[in-house]
mmCIF file with all atom_site columns, C-alpha atoms in Angstrom:
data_model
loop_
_atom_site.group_PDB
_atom_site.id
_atom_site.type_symbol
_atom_site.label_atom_id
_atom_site.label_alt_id
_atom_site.label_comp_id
_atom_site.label_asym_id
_atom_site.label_entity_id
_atom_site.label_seq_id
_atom_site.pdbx_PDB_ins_code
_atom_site.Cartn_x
_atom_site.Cartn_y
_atom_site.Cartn_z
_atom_site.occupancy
_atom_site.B_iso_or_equiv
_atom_site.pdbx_formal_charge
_atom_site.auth_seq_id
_atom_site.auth_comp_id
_atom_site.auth_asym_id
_atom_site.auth_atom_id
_atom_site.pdbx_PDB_model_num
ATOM 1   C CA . UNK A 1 1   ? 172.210 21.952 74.972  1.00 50.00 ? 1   UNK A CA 1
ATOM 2   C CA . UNK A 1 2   ? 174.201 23.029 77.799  1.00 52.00 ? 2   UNK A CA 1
ATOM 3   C CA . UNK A 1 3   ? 172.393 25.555 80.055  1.00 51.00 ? 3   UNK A CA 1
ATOM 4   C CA . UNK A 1 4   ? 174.820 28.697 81.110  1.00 63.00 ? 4   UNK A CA 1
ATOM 5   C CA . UNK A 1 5   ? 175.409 29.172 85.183  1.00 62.00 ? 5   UNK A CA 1
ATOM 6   C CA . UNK A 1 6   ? 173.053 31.762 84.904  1.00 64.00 ? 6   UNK A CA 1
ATOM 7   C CA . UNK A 1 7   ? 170.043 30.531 83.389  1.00 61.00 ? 7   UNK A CA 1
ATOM 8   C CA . UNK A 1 8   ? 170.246 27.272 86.011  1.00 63.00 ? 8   UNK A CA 1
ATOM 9   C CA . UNK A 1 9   ? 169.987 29.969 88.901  1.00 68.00 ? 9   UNK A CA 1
ATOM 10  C CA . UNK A 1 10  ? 167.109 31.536 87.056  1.00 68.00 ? 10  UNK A CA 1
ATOM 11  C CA . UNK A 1 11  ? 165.573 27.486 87.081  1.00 68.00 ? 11  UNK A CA 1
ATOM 12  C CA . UNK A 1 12  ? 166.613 27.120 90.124  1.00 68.00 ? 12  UNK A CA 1
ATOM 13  C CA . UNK A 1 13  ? 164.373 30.205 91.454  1.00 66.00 ? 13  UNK A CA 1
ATOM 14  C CA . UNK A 1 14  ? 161.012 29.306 89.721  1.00 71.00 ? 14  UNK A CA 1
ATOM 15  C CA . UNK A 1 15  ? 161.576 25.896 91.068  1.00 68.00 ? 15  UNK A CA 1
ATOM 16  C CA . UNK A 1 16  ? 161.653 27.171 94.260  1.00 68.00 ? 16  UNK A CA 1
ATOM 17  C CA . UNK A 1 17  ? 158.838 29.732 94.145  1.00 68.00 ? 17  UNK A CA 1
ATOM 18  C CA . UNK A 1 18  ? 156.698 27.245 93.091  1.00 70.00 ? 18  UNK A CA 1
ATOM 19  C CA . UNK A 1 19  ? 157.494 24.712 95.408  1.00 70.00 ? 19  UNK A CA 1
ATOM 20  C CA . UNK A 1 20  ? 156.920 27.443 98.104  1.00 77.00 ? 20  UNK A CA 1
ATOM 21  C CA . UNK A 1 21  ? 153.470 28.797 96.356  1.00 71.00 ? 21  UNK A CA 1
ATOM 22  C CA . UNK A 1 22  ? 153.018 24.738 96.157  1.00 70.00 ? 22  UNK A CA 1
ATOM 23  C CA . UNK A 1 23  ? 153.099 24.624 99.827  1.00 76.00 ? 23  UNK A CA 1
ATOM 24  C CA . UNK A 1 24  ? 151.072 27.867 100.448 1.00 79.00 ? 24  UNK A CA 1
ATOM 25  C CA . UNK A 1 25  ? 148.131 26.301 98.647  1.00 72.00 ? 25  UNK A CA 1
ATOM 26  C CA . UNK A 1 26  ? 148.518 22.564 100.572 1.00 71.00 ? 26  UNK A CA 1
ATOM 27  C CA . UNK A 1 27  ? 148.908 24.593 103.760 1.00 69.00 ? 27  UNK A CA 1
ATOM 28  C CA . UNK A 1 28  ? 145.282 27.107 103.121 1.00 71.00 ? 28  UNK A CA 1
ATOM 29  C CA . UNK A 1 29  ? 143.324 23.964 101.507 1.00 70.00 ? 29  UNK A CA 1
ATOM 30  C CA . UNK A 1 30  ? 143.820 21.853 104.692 1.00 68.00 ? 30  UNK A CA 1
ATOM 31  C CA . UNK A 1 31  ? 143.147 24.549 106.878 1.00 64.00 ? 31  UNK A CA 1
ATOM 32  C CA . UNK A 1 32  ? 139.994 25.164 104.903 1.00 66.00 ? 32  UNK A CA 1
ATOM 33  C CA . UNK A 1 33  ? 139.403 21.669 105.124 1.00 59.00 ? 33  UNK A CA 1
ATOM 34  C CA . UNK A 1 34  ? 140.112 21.237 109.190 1.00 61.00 ? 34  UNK A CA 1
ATOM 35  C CA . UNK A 1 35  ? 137.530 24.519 109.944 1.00 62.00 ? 35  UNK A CA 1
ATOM 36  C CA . UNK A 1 36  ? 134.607 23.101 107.189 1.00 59.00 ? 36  UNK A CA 1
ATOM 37  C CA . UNK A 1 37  ? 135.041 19.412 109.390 1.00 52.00 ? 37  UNK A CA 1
ATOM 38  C CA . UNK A 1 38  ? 135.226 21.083 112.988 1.00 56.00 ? 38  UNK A CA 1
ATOM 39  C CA . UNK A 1 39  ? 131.977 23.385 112.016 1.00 51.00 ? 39  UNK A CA 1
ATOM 40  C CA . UNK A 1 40  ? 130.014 20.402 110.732 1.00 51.00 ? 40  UNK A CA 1
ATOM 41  C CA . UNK A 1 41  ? 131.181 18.557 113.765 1.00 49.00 ? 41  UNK A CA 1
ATOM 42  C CA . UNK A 1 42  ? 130.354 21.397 116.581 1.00 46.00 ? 42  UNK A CA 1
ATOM 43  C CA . UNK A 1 43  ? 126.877 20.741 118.618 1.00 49.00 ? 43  UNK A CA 1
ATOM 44  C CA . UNK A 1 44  ? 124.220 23.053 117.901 1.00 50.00 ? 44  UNK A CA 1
ATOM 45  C CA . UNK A 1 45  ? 123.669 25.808 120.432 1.00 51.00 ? 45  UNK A CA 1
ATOM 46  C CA . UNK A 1 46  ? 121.201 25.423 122.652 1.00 54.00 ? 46  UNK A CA 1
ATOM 47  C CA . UNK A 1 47  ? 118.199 27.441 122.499 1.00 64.00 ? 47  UNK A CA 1
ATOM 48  C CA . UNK A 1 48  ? 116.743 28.223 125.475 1.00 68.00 ? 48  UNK A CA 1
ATOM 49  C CA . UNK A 1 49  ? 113.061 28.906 126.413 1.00 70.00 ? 49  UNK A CA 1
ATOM 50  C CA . UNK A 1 50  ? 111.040 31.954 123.938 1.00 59.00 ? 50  UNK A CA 1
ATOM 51  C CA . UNK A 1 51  ? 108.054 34.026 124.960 1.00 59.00 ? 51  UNK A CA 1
ATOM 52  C CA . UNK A 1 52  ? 105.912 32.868 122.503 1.00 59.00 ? 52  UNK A CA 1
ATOM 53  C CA . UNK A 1 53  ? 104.186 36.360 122.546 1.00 57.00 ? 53  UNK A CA 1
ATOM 54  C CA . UNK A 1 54  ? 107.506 38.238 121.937 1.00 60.00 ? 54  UNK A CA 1
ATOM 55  C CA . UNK A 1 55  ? 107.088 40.546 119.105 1.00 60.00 ? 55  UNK A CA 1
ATOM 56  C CA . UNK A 1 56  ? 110.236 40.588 117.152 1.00 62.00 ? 56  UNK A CA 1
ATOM 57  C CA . UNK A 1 57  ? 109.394 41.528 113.810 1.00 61.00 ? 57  UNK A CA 1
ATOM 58  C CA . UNK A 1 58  ? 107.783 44.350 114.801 1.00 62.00 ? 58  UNK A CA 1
ATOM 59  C CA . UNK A 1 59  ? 110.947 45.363 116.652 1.00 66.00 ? 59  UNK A CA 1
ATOM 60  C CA . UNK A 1 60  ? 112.960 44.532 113.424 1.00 66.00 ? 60  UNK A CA 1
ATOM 61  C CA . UNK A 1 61  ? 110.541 46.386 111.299 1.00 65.00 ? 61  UNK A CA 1
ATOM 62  C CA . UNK A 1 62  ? 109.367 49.482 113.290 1.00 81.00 ? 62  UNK A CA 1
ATOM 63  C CA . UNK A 1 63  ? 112.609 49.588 115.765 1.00 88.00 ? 63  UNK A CA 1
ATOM 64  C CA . UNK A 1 64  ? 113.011 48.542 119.379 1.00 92.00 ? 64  UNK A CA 1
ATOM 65  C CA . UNK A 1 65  ? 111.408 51.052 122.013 1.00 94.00 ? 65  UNK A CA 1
ATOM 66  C CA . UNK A 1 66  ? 113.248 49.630 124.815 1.00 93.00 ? 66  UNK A CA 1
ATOM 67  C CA . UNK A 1 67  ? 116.400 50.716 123.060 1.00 93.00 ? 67  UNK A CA 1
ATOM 68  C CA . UNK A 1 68  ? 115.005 54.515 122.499 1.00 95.00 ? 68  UNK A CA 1
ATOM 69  C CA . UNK A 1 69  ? 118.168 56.941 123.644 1.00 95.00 ? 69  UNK A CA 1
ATOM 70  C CA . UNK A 1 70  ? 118.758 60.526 123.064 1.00 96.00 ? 70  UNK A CA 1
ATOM 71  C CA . UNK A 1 71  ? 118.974 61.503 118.765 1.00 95.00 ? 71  UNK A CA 1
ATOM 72  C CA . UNK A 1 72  ? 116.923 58.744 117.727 1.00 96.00 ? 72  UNK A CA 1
ATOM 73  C CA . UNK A 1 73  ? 113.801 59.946 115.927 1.00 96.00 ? 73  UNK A CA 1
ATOM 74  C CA . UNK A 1 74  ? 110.123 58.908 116.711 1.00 96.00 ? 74  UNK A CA 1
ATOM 75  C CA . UNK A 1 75  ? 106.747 59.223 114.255 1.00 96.00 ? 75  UNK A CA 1
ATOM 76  C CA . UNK A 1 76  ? 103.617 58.613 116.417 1.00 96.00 ? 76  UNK A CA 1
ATOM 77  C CA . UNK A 1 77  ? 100.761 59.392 114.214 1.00 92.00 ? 77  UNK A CA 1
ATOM 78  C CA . UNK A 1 78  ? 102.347 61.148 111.968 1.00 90.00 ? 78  UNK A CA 1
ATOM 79  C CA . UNK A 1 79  ? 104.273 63.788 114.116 1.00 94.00 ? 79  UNK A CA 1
ATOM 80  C CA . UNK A 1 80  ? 107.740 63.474 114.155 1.00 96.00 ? 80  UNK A CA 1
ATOM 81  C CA . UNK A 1 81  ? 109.586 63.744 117.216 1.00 97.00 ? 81  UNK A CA 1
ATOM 82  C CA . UNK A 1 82  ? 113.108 63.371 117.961 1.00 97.00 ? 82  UNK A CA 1
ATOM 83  C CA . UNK A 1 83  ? 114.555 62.280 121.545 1.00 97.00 ? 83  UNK A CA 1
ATOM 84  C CA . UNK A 1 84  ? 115.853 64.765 123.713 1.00 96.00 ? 84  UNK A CA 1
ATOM 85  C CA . UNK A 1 85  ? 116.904 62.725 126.499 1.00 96.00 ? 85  UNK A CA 1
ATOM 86  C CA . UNK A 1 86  ? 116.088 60.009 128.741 1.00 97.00 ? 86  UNK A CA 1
ATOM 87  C CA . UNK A 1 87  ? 115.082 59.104 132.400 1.00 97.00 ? 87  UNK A CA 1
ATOM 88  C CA . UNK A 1 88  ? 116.233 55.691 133.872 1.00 97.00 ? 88  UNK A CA 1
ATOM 89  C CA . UNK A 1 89  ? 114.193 54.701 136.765 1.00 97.00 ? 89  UNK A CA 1
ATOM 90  C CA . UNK A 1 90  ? 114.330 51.845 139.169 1.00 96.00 ? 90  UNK A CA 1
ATOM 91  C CA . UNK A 1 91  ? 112.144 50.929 141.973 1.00 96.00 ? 91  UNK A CA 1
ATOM 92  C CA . UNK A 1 92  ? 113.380 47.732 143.623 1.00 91.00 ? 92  UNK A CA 1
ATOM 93  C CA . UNK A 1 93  ? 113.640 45.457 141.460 1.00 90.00 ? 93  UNK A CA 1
ATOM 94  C CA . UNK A 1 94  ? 111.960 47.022 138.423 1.00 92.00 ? 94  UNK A CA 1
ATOM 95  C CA . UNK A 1 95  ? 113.066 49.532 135.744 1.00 95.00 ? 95  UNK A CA 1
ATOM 96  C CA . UNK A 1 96  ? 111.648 51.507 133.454 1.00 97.00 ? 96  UNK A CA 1
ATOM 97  C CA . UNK A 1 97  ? 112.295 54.851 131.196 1.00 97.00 ? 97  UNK A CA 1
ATOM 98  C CA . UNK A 1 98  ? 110.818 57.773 130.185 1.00 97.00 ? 98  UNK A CA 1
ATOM 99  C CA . UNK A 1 99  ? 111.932 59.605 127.320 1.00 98.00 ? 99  UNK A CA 1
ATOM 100 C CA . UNK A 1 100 ? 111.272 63.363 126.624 1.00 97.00 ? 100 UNK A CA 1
ATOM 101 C CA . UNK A 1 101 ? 110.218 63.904 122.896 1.00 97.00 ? 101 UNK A CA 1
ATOM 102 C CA . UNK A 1 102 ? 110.370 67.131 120.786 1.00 96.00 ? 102 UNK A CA 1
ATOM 103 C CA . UNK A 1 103 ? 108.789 68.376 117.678 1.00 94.00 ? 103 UNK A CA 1
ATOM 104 C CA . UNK A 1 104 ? 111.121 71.386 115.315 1.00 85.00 ? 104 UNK A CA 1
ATOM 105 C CA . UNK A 1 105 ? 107.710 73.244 116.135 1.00 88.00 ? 105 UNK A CA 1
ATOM 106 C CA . UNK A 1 106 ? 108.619 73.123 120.132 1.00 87.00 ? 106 UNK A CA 1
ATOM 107 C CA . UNK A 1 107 ? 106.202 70.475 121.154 1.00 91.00 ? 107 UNK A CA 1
ATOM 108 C CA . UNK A 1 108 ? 106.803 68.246 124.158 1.00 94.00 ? 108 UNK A CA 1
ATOM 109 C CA . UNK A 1 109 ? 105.732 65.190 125.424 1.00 96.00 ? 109 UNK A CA 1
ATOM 110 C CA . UNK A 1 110 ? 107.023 62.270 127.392 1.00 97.00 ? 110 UNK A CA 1
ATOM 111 C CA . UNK A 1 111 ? 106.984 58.816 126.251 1.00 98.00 ? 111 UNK A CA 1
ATOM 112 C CA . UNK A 1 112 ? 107.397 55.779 129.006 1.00 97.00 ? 112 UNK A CA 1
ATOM 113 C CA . UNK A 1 113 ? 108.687 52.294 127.918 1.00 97.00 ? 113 UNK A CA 1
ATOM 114 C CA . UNK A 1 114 ? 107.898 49.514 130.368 1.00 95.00 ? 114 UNK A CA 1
ATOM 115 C CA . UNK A 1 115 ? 107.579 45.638 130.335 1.00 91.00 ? 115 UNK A CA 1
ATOM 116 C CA . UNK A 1 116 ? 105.276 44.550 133.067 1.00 81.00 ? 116 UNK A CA 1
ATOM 117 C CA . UNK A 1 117 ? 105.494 41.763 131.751 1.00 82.00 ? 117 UNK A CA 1
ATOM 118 C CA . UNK A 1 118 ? 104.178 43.127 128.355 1.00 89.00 ? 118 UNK A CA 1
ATOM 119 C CA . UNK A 1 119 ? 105.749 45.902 126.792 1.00 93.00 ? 119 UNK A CA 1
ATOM 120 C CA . UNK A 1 120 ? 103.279 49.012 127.509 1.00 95.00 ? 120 UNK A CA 1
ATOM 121 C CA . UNK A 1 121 ? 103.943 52.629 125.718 1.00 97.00 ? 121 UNK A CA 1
ATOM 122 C CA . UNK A 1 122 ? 102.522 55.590 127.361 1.00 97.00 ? 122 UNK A CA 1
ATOM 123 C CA . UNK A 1 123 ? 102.637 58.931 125.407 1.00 98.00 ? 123 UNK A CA 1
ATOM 124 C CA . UNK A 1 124 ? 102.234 61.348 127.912 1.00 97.00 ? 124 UNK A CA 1
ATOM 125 C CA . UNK A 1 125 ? 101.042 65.350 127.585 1.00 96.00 ? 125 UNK A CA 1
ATOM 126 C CA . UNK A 1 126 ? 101.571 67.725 130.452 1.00 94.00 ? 126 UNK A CA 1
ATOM 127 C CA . UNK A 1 127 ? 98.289  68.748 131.703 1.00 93.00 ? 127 UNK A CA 1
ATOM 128 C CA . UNK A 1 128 ? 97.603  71.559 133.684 1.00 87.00 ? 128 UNK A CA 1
ATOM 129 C CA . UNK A 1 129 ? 94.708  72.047 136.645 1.00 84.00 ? 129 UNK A CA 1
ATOM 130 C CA . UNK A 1 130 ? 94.482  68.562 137.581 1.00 86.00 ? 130 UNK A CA 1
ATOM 131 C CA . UNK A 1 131 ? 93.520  68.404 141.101 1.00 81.00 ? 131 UNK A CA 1
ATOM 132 C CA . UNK A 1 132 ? 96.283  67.212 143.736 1.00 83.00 ? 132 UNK A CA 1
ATOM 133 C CA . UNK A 1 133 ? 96.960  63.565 143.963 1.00 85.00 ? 133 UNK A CA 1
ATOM 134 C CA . UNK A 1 134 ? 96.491  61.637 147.346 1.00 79.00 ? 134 UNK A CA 1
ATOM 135 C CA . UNK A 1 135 ? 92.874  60.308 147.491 1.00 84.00 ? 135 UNK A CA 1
ATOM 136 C CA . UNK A 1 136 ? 91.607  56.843 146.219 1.00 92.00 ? 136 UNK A CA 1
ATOM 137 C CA . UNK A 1 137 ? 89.663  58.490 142.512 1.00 93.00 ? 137 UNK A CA 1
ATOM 138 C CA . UNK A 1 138 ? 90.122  61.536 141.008 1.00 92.00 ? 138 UNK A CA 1
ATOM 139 C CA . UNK A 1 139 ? 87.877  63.342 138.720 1.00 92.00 ? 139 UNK A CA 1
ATOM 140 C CA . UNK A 1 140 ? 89.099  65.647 135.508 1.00 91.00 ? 140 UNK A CA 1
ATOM 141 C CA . UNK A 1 141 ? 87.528  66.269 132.003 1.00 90.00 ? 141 UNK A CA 1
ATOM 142 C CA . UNK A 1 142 ? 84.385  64.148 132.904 1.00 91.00 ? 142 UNK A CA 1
ATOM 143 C CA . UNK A 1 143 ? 86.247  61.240 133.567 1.00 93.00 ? 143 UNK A CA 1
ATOM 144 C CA . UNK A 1 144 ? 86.749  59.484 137.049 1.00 95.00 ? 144 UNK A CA 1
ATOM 145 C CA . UNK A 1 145 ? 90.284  57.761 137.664 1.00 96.00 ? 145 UNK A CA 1
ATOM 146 C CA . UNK A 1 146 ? 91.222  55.397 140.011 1.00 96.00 ? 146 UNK A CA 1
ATOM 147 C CA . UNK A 1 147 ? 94.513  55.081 141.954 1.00 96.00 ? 147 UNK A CA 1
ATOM 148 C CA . UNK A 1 148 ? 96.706  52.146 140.529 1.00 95.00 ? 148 UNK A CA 1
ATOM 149 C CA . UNK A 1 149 ? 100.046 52.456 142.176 1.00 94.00 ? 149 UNK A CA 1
ATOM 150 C CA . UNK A 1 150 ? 102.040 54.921 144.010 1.00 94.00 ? 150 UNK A CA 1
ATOM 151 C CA . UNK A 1 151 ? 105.785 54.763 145.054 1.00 95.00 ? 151 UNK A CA 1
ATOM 152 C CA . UNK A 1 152 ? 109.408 56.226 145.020 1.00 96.00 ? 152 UNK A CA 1
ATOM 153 C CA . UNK A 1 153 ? 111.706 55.369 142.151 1.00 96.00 ? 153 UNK A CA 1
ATOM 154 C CA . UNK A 1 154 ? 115.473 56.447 141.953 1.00 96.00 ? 154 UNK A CA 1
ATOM 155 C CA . UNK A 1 155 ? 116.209 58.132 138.363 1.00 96.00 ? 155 UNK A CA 1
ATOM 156 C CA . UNK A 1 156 ? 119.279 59.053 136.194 1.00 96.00 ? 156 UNK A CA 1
ATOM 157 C CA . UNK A 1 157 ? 119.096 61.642 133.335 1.00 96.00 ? 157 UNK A CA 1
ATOM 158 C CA . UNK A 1 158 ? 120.408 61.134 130.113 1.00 96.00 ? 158 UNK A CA 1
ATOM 159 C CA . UNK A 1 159 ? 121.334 64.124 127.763 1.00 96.00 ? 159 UNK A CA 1
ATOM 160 C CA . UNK A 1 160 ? 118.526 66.723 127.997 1.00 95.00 ? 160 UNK A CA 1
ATOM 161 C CA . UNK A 1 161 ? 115.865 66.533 130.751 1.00 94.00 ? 161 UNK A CA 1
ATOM 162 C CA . UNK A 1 162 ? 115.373 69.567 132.608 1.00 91.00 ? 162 UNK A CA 1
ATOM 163 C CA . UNK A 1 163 ? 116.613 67.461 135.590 1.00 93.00 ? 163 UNK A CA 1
ATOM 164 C CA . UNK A 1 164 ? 119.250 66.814 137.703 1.00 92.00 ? 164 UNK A CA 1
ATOM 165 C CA . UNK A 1 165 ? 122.046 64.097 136.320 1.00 94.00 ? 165 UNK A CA 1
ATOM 166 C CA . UNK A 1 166 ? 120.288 61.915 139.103 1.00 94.00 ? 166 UNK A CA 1
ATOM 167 C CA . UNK A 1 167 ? 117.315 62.096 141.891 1.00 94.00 ? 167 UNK A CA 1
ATOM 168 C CA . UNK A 1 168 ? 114.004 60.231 143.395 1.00 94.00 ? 168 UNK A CA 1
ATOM 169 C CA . UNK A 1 169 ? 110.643 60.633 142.602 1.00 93.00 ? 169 UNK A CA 1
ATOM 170 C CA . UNK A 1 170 ? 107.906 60.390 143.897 1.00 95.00 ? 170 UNK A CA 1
ATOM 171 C CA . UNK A 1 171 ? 104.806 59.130 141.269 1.00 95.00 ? 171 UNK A CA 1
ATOM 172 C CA . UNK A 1 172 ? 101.109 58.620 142.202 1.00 96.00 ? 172 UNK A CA 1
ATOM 173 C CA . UNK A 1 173 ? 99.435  56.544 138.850 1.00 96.00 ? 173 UNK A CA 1
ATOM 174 C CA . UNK A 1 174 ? 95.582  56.545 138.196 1.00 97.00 ? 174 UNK A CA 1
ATOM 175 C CA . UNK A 1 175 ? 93.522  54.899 135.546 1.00 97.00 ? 175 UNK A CA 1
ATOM 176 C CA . UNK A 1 176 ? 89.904  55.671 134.181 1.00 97.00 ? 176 UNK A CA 1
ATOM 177 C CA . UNK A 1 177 ? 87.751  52.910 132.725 1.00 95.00 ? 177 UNK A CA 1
ATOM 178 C CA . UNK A 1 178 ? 88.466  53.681 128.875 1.00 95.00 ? 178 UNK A CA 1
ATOM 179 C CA . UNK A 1 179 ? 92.417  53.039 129.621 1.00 95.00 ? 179 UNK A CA 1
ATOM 180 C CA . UNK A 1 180 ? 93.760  56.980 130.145 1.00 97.00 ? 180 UNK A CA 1
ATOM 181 C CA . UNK A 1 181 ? 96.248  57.261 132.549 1.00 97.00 ? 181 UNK A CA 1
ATOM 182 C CA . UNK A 1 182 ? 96.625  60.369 134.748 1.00 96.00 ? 182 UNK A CA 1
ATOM 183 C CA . UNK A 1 183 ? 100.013 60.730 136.670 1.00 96.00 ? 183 UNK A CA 1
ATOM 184 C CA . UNK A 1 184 ? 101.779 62.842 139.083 1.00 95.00 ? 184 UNK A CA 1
ATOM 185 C CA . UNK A 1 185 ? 105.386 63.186 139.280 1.00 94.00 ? 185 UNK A CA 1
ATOM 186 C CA . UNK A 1 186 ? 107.581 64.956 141.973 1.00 93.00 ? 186 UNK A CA 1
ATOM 187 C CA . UNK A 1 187 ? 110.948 65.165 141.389 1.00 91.00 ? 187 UNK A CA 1
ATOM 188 C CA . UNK A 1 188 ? 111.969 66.104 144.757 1.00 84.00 ? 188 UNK A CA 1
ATOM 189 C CA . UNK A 1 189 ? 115.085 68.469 144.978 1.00 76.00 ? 189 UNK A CA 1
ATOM 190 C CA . UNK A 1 190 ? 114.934 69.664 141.725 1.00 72.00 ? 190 UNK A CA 1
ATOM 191 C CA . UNK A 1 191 ? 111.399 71.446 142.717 1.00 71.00 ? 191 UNK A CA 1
ATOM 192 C CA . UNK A 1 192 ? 109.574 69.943 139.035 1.00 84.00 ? 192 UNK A CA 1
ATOM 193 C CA . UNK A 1 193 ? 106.192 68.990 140.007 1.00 89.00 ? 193 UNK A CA 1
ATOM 194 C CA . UNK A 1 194 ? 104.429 67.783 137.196 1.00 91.00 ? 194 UNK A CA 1
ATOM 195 C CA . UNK A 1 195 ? 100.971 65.989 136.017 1.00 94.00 ? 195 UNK A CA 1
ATOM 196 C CA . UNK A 1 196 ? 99.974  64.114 132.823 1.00 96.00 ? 196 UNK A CA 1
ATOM 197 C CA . UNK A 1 197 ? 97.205  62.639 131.119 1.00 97.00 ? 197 UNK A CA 1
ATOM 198 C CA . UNK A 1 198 ? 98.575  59.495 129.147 1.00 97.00 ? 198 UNK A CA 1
ATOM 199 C CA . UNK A 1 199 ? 97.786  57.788 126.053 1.00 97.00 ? 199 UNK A CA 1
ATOM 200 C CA . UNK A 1 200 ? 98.062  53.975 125.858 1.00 96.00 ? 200 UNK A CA 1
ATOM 201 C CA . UNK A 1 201 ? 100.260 53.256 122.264 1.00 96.00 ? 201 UNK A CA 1
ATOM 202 C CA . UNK A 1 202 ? 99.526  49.879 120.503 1.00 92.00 ? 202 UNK A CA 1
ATOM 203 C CA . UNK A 1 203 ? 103.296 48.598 119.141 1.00 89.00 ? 203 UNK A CA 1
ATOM 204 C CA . UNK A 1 204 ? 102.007 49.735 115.780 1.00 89.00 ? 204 UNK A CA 1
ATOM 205 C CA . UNK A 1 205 ? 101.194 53.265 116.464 1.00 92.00 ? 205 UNK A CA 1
ATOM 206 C CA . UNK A 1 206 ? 105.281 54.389 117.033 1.00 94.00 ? 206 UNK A CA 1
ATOM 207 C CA . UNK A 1 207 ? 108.075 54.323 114.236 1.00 95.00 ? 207 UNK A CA 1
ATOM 208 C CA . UNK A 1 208 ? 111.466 54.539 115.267 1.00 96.00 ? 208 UNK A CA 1
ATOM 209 C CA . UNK A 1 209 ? 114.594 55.575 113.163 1.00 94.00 ? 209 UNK A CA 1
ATOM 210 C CA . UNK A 1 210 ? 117.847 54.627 115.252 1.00 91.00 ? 210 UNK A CA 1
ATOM 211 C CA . UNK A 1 211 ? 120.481 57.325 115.266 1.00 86.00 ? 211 UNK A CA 1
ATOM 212 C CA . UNK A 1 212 ? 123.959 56.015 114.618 1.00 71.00 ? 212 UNK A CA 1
ATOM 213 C CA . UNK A 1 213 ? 126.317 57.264 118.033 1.00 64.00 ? 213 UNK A CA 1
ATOM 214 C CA . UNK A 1 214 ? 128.443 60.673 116.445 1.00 51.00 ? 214 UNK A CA 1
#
């Protein structure tokens, strides 16, 4: 049976768009193959040296603190907060933040996130009629607190402080036996003087709920 001209030109085609879909399959399998032989030949990366004391379930499970910014939301005990903004501070070498939290009922406190080397959380509330800082022990509420540090630290401000985009400050820290912290900040130029009694957070006390960036 003799094919017509135009049934061998229809042959003709599938013959060749097979022998090109022939060719598209040879050409994905070996580059399949070439990527599966190169991954099983590649060296392991090198792992380098782990704080055995690093947390980081806890940051998986209750969020990172050292990556708090402004919009993420914070439970501590139960109260909700949500991050207004943040302070970046440096002194020398060594950094820390503080970030200003705010309830929908209007209530304010800061929270400071510092490794030194461990991670420490401070939630602090501003207190009011604390006497001036400068001598060696203070005494407020019964309790008698003992200078720990003092110093000048360079800050920026992130989103909504009450401060100026960036400053110095001057800090004077005190600690009483049970673990309270007491601190005075002076923010220089911008004329905020403030002082804080501070609550030491264990990891477990703070749940944080990331904000995606808008």
């Amino acid at each position: 049976m003799l094919l017509s001209a135009e049934d061998r030109q229809r042959e003709a085609a599938i013959d060749a768009l097979l022998l090109i879909l022939l060719i598209i399959v040879l050409v994905v399998a070996g580059v399949a193959v070439y990527l599966l032989v190169r991954k099983r030949k590649a060296p392991a990366a090198p792992s380098g040296p782990v704080d055995p004391f690093a947390d980081k379930d806890s940051d998986a499970l209750r969020g990172d603190p050292r990556a708090l910014k402004a919009g993420d939301i914070v439970d501590i005990f139960g109260d909700t907060y949500t991050v207004r903004g943040s302070l970046r501070l440096k002194e020398g070498g060594y950094q820390w933040s503080e970030h200003l939290l705010d309830t929908a009922k209007g209530t304010r406190k800061w929270l400071s996130v510092e490794e030194d080397p461990d991670l420490e959380l401070v939630l602090w509330t501003e207190t009011p009629g604390i006497p001036a800082p400068g001598g060696k022990e203070i005494e407020h509420d019964g309790k008698r607190f003992r200078l720990d540090e003092s110093g000048n630290a360079q800050y920026l401000s992130e989103a909504t402080t009450g401060l100026t985009p960036s400053g110095t400050l001057a800090y004077h820290d005190y600690v009483a036996e049970d673990g309270t912290r007491l601190s005075f900040e002076d923010f220089g130029e911008s004329g905020k003087k403030e002082a804080a009694i501070g609550q030491v957070l264990y990891r477990s006390a703070i749940m944080i709920y990331p904000q995606s960036p808008s």
